[in-house]
XYZ file of C-alpha atoms in Angstrom:
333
model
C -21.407 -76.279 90.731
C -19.738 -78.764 88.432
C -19.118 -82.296 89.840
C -18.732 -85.836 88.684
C -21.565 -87.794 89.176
C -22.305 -91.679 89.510
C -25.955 -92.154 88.449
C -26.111 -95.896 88.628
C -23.845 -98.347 90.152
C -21.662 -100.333 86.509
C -18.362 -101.864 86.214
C -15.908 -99.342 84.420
C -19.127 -96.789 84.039
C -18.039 -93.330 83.069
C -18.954 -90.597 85.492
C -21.143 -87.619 83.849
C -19.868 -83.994 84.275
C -23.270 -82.409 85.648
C -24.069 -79.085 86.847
C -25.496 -79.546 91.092
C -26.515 -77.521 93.476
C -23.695 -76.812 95.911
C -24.147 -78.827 99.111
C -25.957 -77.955 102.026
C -23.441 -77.218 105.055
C -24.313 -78.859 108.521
C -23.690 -77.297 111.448
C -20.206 -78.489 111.935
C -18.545 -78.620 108.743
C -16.761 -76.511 106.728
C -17.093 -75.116 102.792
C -14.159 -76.263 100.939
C -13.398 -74.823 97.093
C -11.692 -77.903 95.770
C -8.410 -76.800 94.182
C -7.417 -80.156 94.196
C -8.788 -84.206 94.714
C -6.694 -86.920 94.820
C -7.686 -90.350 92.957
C -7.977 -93.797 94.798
C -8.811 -97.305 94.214
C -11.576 -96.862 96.528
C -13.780 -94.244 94.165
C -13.644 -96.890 91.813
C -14.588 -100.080 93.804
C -17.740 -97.635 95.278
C -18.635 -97.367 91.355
C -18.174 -100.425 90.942
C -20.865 -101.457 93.322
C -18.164 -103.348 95.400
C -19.160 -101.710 98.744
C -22.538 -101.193 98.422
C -22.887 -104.018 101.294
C -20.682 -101.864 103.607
C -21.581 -97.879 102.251
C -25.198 -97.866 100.967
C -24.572 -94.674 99.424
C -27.572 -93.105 97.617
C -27.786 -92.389 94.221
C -26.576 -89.976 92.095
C -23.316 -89.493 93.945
C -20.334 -87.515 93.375
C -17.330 -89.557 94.038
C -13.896 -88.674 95.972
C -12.627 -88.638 99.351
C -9.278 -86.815 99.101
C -9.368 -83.034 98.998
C -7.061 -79.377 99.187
C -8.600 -76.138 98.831
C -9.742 -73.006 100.608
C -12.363 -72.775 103.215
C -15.398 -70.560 102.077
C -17.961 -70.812 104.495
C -18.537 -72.220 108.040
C -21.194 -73.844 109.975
C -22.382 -72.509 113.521
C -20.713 -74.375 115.470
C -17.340 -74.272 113.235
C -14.158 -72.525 115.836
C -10.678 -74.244 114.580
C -11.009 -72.451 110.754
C -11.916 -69.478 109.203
C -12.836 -68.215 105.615
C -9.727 -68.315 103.580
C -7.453 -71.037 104.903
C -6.074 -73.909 103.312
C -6.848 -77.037 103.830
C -7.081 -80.774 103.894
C -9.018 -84.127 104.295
C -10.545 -86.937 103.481
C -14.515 -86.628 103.213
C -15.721 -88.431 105.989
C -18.127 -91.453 104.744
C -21.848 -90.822 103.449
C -20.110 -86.742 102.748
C -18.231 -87.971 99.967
C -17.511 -85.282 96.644
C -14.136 -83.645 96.210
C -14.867 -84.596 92.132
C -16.705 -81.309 92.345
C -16.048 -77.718 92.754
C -17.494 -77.780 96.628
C -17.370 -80.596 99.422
C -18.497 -80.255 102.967
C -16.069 -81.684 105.600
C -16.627 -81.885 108.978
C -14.706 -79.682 111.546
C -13.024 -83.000 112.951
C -12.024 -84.626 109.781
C -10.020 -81.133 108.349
C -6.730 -79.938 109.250
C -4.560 -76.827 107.956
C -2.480 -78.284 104.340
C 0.656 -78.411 105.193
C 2.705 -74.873 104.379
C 5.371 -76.428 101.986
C 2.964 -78.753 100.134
C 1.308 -77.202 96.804
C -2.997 -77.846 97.033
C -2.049 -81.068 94.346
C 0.871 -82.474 96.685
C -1.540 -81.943 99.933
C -4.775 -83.597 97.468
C -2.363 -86.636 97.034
C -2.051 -87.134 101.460
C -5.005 -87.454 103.746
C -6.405 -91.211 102.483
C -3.196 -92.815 102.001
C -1.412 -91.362 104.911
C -4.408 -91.713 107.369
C -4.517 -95.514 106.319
C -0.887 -95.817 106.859
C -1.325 -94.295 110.446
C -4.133 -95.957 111.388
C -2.502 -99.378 110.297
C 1.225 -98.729 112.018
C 0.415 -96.258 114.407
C -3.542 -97.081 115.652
C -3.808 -101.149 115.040
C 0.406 -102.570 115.095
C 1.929 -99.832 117.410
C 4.789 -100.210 115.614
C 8.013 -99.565 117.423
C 11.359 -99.024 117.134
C 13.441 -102.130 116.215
C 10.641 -103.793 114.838
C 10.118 -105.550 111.658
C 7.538 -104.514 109.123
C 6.009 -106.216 105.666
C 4.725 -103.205 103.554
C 3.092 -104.698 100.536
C 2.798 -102.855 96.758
C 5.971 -100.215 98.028
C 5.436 -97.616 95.335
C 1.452 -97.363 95.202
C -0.175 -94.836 96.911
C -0.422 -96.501 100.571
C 3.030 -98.196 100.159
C 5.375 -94.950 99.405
C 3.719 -93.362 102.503
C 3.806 -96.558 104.799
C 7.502 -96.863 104.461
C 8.313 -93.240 105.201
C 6.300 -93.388 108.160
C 7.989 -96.772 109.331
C 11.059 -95.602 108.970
C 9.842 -92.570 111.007
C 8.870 -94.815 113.623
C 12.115 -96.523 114.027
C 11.002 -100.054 112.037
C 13.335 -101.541 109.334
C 11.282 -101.821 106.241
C 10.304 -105.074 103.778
C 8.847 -104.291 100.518
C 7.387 -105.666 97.442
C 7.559 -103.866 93.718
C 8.505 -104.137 90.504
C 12.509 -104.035 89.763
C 11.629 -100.557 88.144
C 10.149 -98.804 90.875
C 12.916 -100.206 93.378
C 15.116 -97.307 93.270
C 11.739 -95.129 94.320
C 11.050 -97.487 97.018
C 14.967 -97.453 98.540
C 15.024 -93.495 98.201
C 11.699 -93.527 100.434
C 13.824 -95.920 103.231
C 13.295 -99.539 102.313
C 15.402 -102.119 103.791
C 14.936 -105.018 102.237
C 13.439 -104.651 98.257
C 12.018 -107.846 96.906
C 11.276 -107.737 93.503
C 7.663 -109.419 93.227
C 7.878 -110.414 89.521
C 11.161 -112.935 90.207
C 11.115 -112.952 94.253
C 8.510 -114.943 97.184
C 8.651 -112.822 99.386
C 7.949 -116.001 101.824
C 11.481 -117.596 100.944
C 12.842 -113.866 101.739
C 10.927 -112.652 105.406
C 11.085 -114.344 108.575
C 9.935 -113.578 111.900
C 8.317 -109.898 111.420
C 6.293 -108.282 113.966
C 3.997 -106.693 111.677
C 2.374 -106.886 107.710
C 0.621 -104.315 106.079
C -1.557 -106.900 103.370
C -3.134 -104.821 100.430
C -3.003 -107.643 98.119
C -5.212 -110.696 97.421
C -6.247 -113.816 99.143
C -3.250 -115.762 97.959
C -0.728 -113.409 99.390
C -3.007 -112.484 103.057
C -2.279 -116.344 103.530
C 1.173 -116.254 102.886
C 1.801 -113.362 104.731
C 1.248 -115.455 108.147
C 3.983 -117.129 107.256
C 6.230 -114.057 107.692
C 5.296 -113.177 111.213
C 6.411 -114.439 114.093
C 4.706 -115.637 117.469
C 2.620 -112.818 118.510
C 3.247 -110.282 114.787
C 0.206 -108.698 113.802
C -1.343 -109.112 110.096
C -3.559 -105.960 108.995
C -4.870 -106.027 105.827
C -6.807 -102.992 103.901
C -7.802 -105.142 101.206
C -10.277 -107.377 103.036
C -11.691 -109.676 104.164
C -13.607 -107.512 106.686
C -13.263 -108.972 110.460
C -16.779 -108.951 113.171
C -15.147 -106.321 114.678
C -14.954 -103.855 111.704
C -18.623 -105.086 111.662
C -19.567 -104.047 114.765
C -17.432 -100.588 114.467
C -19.463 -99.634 111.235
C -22.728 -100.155 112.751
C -23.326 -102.739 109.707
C -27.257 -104.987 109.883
C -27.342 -107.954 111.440
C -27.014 -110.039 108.267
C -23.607 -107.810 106.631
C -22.378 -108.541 110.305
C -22.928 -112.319 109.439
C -21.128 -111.866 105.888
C -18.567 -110.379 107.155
C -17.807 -113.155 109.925
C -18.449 -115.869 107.722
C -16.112 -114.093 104.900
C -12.963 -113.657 107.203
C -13.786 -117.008 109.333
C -10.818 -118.935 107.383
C -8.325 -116.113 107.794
C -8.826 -115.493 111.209
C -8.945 -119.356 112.406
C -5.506 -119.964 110.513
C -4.030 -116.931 112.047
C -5.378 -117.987 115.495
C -3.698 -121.390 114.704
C -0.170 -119.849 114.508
C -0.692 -116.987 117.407
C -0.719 -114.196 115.049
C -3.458 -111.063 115.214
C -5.568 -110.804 112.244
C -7.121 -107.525 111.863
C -9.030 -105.482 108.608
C -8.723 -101.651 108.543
C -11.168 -99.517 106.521
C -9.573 -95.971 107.042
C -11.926 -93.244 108.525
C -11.448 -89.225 108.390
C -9.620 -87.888 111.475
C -8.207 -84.639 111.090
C -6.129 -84.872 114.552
C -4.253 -87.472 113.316
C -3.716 -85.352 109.757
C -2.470 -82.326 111.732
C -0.023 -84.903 113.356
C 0.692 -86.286 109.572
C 1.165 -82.317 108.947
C 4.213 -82.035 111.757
C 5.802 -84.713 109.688
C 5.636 -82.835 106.390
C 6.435 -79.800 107.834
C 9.687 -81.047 109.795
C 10.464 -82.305 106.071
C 10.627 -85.871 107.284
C 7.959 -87.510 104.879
C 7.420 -86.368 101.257
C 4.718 -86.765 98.674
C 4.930 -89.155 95.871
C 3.194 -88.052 92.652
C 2.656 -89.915 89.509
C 0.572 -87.993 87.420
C -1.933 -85.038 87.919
C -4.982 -84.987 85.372
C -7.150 -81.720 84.588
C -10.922 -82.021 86.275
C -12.219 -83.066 83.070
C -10.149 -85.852 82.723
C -11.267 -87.499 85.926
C -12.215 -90.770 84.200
C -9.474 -90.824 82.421
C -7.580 -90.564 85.973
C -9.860 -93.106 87.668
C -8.767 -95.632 84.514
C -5.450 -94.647 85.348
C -5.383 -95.337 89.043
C -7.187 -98.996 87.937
C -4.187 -99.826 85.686
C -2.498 -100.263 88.895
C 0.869 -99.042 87.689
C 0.459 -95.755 89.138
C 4.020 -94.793 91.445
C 2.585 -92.952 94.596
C -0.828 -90.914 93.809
C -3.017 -89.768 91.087
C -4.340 -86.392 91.272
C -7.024 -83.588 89.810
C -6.340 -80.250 89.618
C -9.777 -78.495 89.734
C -9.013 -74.879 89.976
């Protein structure tokens, strides 16, 4: 099969197109024909070498985590889908590869694409959407009537956070360009603050919950927001001990990752606010869930550009640029 492949860890290194044999399918996974792979920061941090401390990954590697395509085999022990249906995911951790023409996902981590979505619109869901429920739904327990800080509105994360806020009952804070505000507002945004000319600290007061996806600078400031007992969740580090002792890190990345967040967590102890990191995992219940949602036609998918599979660097630059609105996609087939 034809994949991109990562044969060394480098800064900005280009993926090769290489022919590979198709992966080997475990008892309880399914076959998936990529039609389509959606494009996130995270492929290019593991390129990077930026996670090697958390995902050891072995090399050569084929990157991507978001997939839609059609199942064409099944493992043994494989009874929720059959040869032919369409489908979603994310590629669970160490199964990584939707830059290909085959991935192997796990029974557990799949769900049925959503009937109205096209296999690009579905490839653009499962990571961003499965963060943005695991942050608001999982971690906050966001409820109606509550306040909520969604950082970066119109990236991928942000367009689905606020839909899903709003979906929840929450009245929604966000942060974008004056450009992109329009997008943001049409998606349910409250309050719009324009980043380039606004603090958003001079703007927010007493919220129950942020969604941090920024840098150091603005995880600080975003304490400041919250009120007595509000909950700060950030997907853009530091990692916390107990995301440590979830991943099943050594003893020593443990350590790091104390020692990294030890600042964070001691000033948001300090003003009785929850500190908490989130690295999203695959979990195809809570995708069939996100599926309802997309069905009912209460959430829609935001798309920026789609590239052709051999463009996939090209996409990957793209997605680094950071100006992307919503999600960056390949169409493979």
């Amino acid at each position: 099969m034809k994949a991109f492949v990562l044969g060394q860890y480098g800064k900005k290194r280009p993926l090769q197109l290489a022919d590979m044999p198709a992966p080997e399918l475990r008892d309880d996974e399914v076959l998936v024909e990529v039609h389509a792979a959606g494009v996130n920061l995270l492929d290019s941090k593991i390129r990077d070498g930026e996670f090697k401390l958390i995902l050891p990954y072995r090399l050569p590697l084929v990157l991507g985590h978001d997939v839609a395509g059609v199942v064409v085999k099944v493992g043994p022990r494989v009874r929720q889908f059959k040869l032919g249906d369409e489908v979603y995911a994310r590629a669970d951790d160490f199964r990584i590869g939707t830059f290909a023409e085959f991935v192997p996902v796990k029974e557990a981590s799949l769900a049925l694409k959503p009937a109205g979505l096209t296999m690009e619109e579905a490839a653009s869901v499962p990571l961003v959407a499965l963060t943005a429920w695991q942050a608001l739904v999982e971690k906050a327990g966001l409820k109606k009537g509550q306040k909520v800080f969604i950082q970066a509105g119109s990236g991928g994360v942000g367009t689905f956070a606020i839909q899903l806020a709003k979906q929840l009952g929450a009245t929604v804070a966000t942060t974008t360009s004056a450009t992109n505000a329009a997008l943001v507002k049409s998606l349910g945004a409250d309050v719009v603050i324009d980043y380039k000319t606004q603090d958003f600290e001079d703007i927010l007061r007493d919220y129950d919950v942020v969604l941090n996806s920024q840098d150091g600078k603005t995880l600080e400031k975003s304490l400041r927001v919250l009120k007595h007992g509000g909950k700060l969740i950030t997907i853009s580090g530091p990692p916390d001990p107990e995301f440590g002792k979830e991943s099943g890190a050594p003893g020593f990345v443990k350590l790091v990752m104390r020692l990294l967040s030890a600042g964070i967590r001691r000033k948001a102890k300090s003003r009785g606010v929850g500190f908490s990191f989130l690295f999203m995992r695959a979990n195809g219940s809570q995708l069939r869930e996100i599926t309802r949602l997309f069905d009912a036609g209460a959430v829609r998918p935001v798309i920026d550009r789609v590239f052709p599979f051999e463009s996939t660097n090209e996409a990957l630059a793209y997605v680094e640029a950071g100006r992307a609105k919503g999600k960056v996609v390949i169409k493979v087939k």
